[in-house]
Each structure stands twice: as C-alpha cells, then as structure tokens.
Coordinates of C-alpha atoms in Angstrom, one line a residue:
Chain A
X1 CA 99.5 -14.0 -79.8
X2 CA 101.5 -14.4 -76.7
X3 CA 102.2 -18.1 -75.8
X4 CA 101.6 -20.1 -72.7
X5 CA 103.5 -23.2 -71.5
X6 CA 101.9 -25.9 -69.5
X7 CA 102.9 -29.4 -68.4
X8 CA 101.5 -32.0 -70.7
X9 CA 100.0 -34.0 -67.9
X10 CA 99.6 -34.1 -64.1
X11 CA 98.1 -36.5 -61.6
X12 CA 96.5 -35.8 -58.3
X13 CA 94.8 -37.7 -55.6
X14 CA 91.1 -37.3 -55.0
X15 CA 90.1 -34.8 -52.3
X16 CA 93.5 -33.1 -52.3
X17 CA 94.3 -29.7 -53.7
X18 CA 95.6 -29.4 -57.2
X19 CA 98.0 -26.7 -58.5
X20 CA 98.1 -26.4 -62.2
X21 CA 101.0 -24.1 -63.4
X22 CA 101.2 -21.9 -66.5
X23 CA 104.1 -19.9 -67.8
X24 CA 103.5 -16.9 -70.0
X25 CA 106.7 -14.9 -70.0
X26 CA 105.8 -12.8 -73.1
X27 CA 102.5 -11.6 -71.7
X28 CA 101.6 -8.0 -72.5
X29 CA 100.2 -5.5 -70.1
X30 CA 96.7 -5.8 -71.5
X31 CA 96.5 -9.6 -71.7
X32 CA 94.0 -11.3 -69.5
X33 CA 94.8 -14.8 -68.2
X34 CA 92.0 -17.2 -68.9
X35 CA 91.5 -20.8 -67.8
X36 CA 89.2 -23.3 -69.5
X37 CA 88.8 -27.0 -69.0
X38 CA 87.4 -29.7 -71.3
X39 CA 85.9 -32.8 -69.9
X40 CA 85.8 -35.9 -72.1
X41 CA 83.3 -35.7 -74.9
X42 CA 82.3 -32.1 -74.0
X43 CA 83.0 -28.6 -75.2
X44 CA 85.5 -26.4 -73.3
X45 CA 84.1 -24.9 -70.1
X46 CA 85.2 -21.5 -68.7
X47 CA 86.8 -21.7 -65.3
X48 CA 88.2 -18.4 -64.3
X49 CA 90.1 -15.3 -65.6
X50 CA 92.2 -12.5 -64.1
X51 CA 94.5 -9.6 -64.9
X52 CA 96.8 -8.9 -62.0
X53 CA 95.1 -9.8 -58.7
X54 CA 94.4 -13.3 -57.5
X55 CA 90.8 -14.3 -58.2
X56 CA 88.4 -16.8 -56.6
X57 CA 85.1 -18.2 -57.8
X58 CA 83.0 -21.3 -57.0
X59 CA 85.1 -23.5 -59.3
X60 CA 88.7 -22.5 -58.5
X61 CA 91.2 -19.9 -57.6
X62 CA 93.7 -18.2 -59.8
X63 CA 97.0 -17.1 -58.4
X64 CA 99.0 -14.6 -60.6
X65 CA 102.6 -13.9 -60.0
X66 CA 103.6 -10.3 -59.3
X67 CA 105.5 -10.0 -62.6
X68 CA 102.5 -11.7 -64.4
X69 CA 104.9 -14.1 -66.1
X70 CA 103.3 -17.1 -64.6
X71 CA 100.0 -18.2 -63.0
X72 CA 98.6 -21.1 -61.1
X73 CA 95.1 -22.5 -61.2
X74 CA 94.1 -24.0 -57.9
X75 CA 91.4 -26.6 -57.4
X76 CA 90.9 -26.7 -53.7
X77 CA 89.6 -30.3 -53.4
X78 CA 89.8 -32.4 -56.5
X79 CA 87.0 -34.8 -57.3
X80 CA 86.9 -37.4 -60.1
X81 CA 84.7 -35.0 -62.1
X82 CA 87.7 -32.6 -62.3
X83 CA 89.6 -35.0 -64.6
X84 CA 89.9 -33.0 -67.8
X85 CA 92.3 -31.1 -70.0
X86 CA 93.0 -27.6 -68.6
X87 CA 93.9 -24.8 -70.9
X88 CA 95.7 -21.6 -69.9
X89 CA 95.1 -18.9 -72.5
X90 CA 96.1 -15.3 -72.9
X91 CA 93.4 -13.1 -74.3
X92 CA 93.9 -9.5 -75.3
X93 CA 91.4 -6.9 -74.1
X94 CA 91.8 -4.6 -77.1
X95 CA 88.7 -3.7 -79.2
X96 CA 88.3 -6.3 -81.9
X97 CA 90.6 -8.8 -80.3
X98 CA 88.0 -11.5 -79.9
X99 CA 90.3 -14.4 -80.5
X100 CA 90.7 -17.2 -77.9
X101 CA 93.6 -19.4 -79.0
X102 CA 94.1 -22.7 -77.3
X103 CA 97.4 -24.3 -76.5
X104 CA 98.0 -27.9 -75.8
X105 CA 96.9 -27.8 -72.2
X106 CA 97.5 -30.0 -69.2
X107 CA 95.7 -33.4 -69.0
X108 CA 94.7 -33.8 -65.3
X109 CA 94.2 -37.3 -64.0
X110 CA 92.5 -37.8 -60.6
X111 CA 93.5 -40.9 -58.7
X112 CA 90.7 -42.3 -56.5
Chain B
X1 CA 69.2 -19.6 -70.5
X2 CA 72.9 -20.0 -70.2
X3 CA 73.6 -22.5 -72.9
X4 CA 74.9 -22.8 -76.4
X5 CA 72.9 -25.4 -78.3
X6 CA 74.4 -27.2 -81.3
X7 CA 72.6 -29.4 -83.7
X8 CA 72.9 -32.1 -84.8
X9 CA 75.1 -33.8 -82.2
X10 CA 76.4 -36.3 -84.8
X11 CA 76.5 -36.0 -88.6
X12 CA 77.8 -38.4 -91.3
X13 CA 78.1 -37.0 -94.8
X14 CA 79.5 -38.0 -98.1
X15 CA 82.0 -35.9 -100.0
X16 CA 79.4 -34.7 -102.5
X17 CA 76.8 -33.8 -99.9
X18 CA 75.8 -30.3 -98.6
X19 CA 74.9 -30.1 -95.0
X20 CA 74.7 -27.4 -92.3
X21 CA 75.6 -27.2 -88.6
X22 CA 73.5 -25.0 -86.4
X23 CA 74.3 -23.1 -83.2
X24 CA 71.9 -21.1 -81.1
X25 CA 72.2 -19.0 -77.9
X26 CA 69.8 -16.7 -76.1
X27 CA 72.2 -15.0 -73.7
X28 CA 72.4 -11.8 -75.6
X29 CA 76.0 -12.5 -76.6
X30 CA 77.0 -10.5 -79.7
X31 CA 80.1 -12.5 -80.6
X32 CA 79.9 -16.0 -81.9
X33 CA 82.7 -18.4 -82.9
X34 CA 83.3 -21.7 -84.8
X35 CA 86.1 -24.0 -83.7
X36 CA 87.3 -27.3 -85.1
X37 CA 88.8 -29.9 -82.9
X38 CA 90.6 -33.1 -84.1
X39 CA 91.0 -36.0 -81.7
X40 CA 93.6 -35.4 -78.9
X41 CA 94.2 -31.8 -80.2
X42 CA 93.2 -28.5 -78.8
X43 CA 90.3 -26.6 -80.5
X44 CA 91.3 -24.4 -83.5
X45 CA 89.6 -21.2 -84.2
X46 CA 87.9 -21.0 -87.6
X47 CA 85.6 -18.0 -87.7
X48 CA 84.5 -15.1 -85.5
X49 CA 81.3 -13.1 -85.9
X50 CA 80.9 -9.8 -84.0
X51 CA 77.6 -8.0 -84.1
X52 CA 76.5 -10.4 -86.9
X53 CA 79.4 -9.5 -89.1
X54 CA 82.3 -11.8 -90.0
X55 CA 85.3 -10.3 -88.3
X56 CA 87.9 -13.1 -88.4
X57 CA 88.4 -15.9 -90.9
X58 CA 91.4 -18.0 -90.0
X59 CA 92.2 -18.9 -93.6
X60 CA 89.5 -21.6 -93.7
X61 CA 88.9 -23.4 -97.0
X62 CA 85.8 -22.2 -98.9
X63 CA 84.1 -25.5 -98.5
X64 CA 83.2 -24.2 -95.1
X65 CA 80.8 -21.2 -95.3
X66 CA 79.6 -19.5 -92.1
X67 CA 76.5 -17.5 -91.8
X68 CA 75.0 -15.4 -88.9
X69 CA 71.4 -14.7 -89.8
X70 CA 70.7 -12.9 -86.5
X71 CA 72.2 -12.3 -83.1
X72 CA 71.1 -15.6 -81.7
X73 CA 71.9 -18.0 -84.5
X74 CA 75.1 -19.1 -86.2
X75 CA 75.3 -21.6 -89.1
X76 CA 78.2 -23.5 -90.7
X77 CA 77.4 -24.6 -94.3
X78 CA 79.4 -27.6 -95.5
X79 CA 80.0 -28.6 -99.1
X80 CA 82.4 -31.0 -100.8
X81 CA 84.2 -31.9 -97.7
X82 CA 87.1 -34.3 -97.5
X83 CA 87.6 -37.1 -95.0
X84 CA 90.3 -35.1 -93.2
X85 CA 87.6 -32.6 -92.3
X86 CA 86.1 -35.1 -89.9
X87 CA 86.3 -33.6 -86.5
X88 CA 84.3 -32.1 -83.6
X89 CA 82.9 -28.7 -84.5
X90 CA 82.4 -26.4 -81.6
X91 CA 80.4 -23.2 -81.4
X92 CA 80.9 -20.6 -78.7
X93 CA 79.5 -17.2 -77.8
X94 CA 80.6 -14.3 -75.6
X95 CA 79.9 -10.7 -74.9
X96 CA 81.5 -8.7 -77.7
X97 CA 84.5 -6.5 -76.8
X98 CA 84.5 -7.8 -73.3
X99 CA 86.9 -9.9 -71.3
X100 CA 84.5 -12.4 -69.8
X101 CA 84.6 -16.0 -70.6
X102 CA 83.2 -17.8 -73.6
X103 CA 80.3 -20.3 -73.4
X104 CA 80.9 -23.3 -75.6
X105 CA 78.4 -25.8 -76.9
X106 CA 79.0 -29.5 -76.7
X107 CA 79.8 -29.7 -80.4
X108 CA 78.8 -31.6 -83.6
X109 CA 80.8 -34.8 -84.3
X110 CA 81.2 -34.8 -88.1
X111 CA 82.3 -37.8 -90.1
X112 CA 83.0 -37.4 -93.8
X113 CA 82.9 -40.6 -95.8

C-alpha cells in the first residue's frame, strides 16, 4: 500500500481555519485520498475523499496538489469539537481492494 | 439508519472464556470490517467480508474467529485470549467495490484478565 506522511501533532486557535497537510509521493493513478478523524473515545469518522479535483462538503474541504503527491484538509472554522486525530489514507479503487489502512495521523489540538 | 451498532460496549473476559462481539448495520452495505485499536495507536485491519464472504484475513491468530451470518450482521468470536489482546475492537461497513467512505461503530472495549 502507498504510504502517507503527516505531522504528528498540530495546534490551532478556535474559530480560525486549520490546514492539515499530507504527503503521498508514491500515490498511484487509481488511489483515492481519504480523510478520517477520530474523536476521543469514538470510532473513526469519515470526513472527505477525492481523486484529482478539490472537494468540498459540509465538514471540510480537500485541496489536492496538481501532481497528487500531497493534499491538504481544510477545516474552515475550527471549534473545540474538531479536536481529534486526523488520518490521511490512500485507498485503491480496484475491484477487491477493500482495505483501508490507517497511518499514525495528526493529533489536532484546538486552543480556546 | 446511518449507523453501525456494536455490542457490548465494554467486555471483561478471562483467558479461558468464550465470548462474541456483535456488529450490525442496516445501510445495505455489502462490505464489513473488523479493526483492532490499542491505546494511542491507529486502528489495524483484522478481517474484511465482502458479500458475506471472508475476503481478507490479516494473519490474525485463530483465537479470533469472524462470522458474517447475513448482510447486516458481523460477529467476532473470541476464545482463549491473552491479556495483550485487550484493545478497542471496531467494526465498519461500506459499499462493496466502491470508493465512498466507511462507517465505523463506536467500538467494544475489551479487557482480558
């Protein structure tokens, strides 16, 4: 499986935007970029995914570099409830490739 | 219904006990997964079921035995576990052969004594 690299931890002030980076230099052409987050004492929660174009949903935006070797998850206005571990994961789209493999993620702390 | 329900939420078992973890979803997802998560670590994939058939076993010891009786239900049977098997066990589901996100349950916190 292609690997991702994320900072171990980040801090951000409440009500400010947060940019969480992810490097994936060995991404293949059929790999989708997925983001999940895990709040304390909960299971992971799907945030967003994309292939080539930038994506927006009600939770976040995903900005994908033109060469697809990196991406950034953007939380537009952080709240205390956004404090979590954020995982950037590459997932193949080939038939039978149902594996979602988690890396170490970024622990996001929100400062009130 | 957009949830994955796991029961029980907490379980304490002895090393000679037999117990089962249960996972249920009613979203029509045909792929279901078991993950194991130790404290301060990311989730680790254990098993994948696709259309009720075991498609991936990540070299999990035989003391863990998965079962998928139907498209909505996934069980994990536990027997002769060790204290190091204590962890959070997470179930997830997704559309099979698709790229959409997975839905995770909140997990079963297992303690082996």
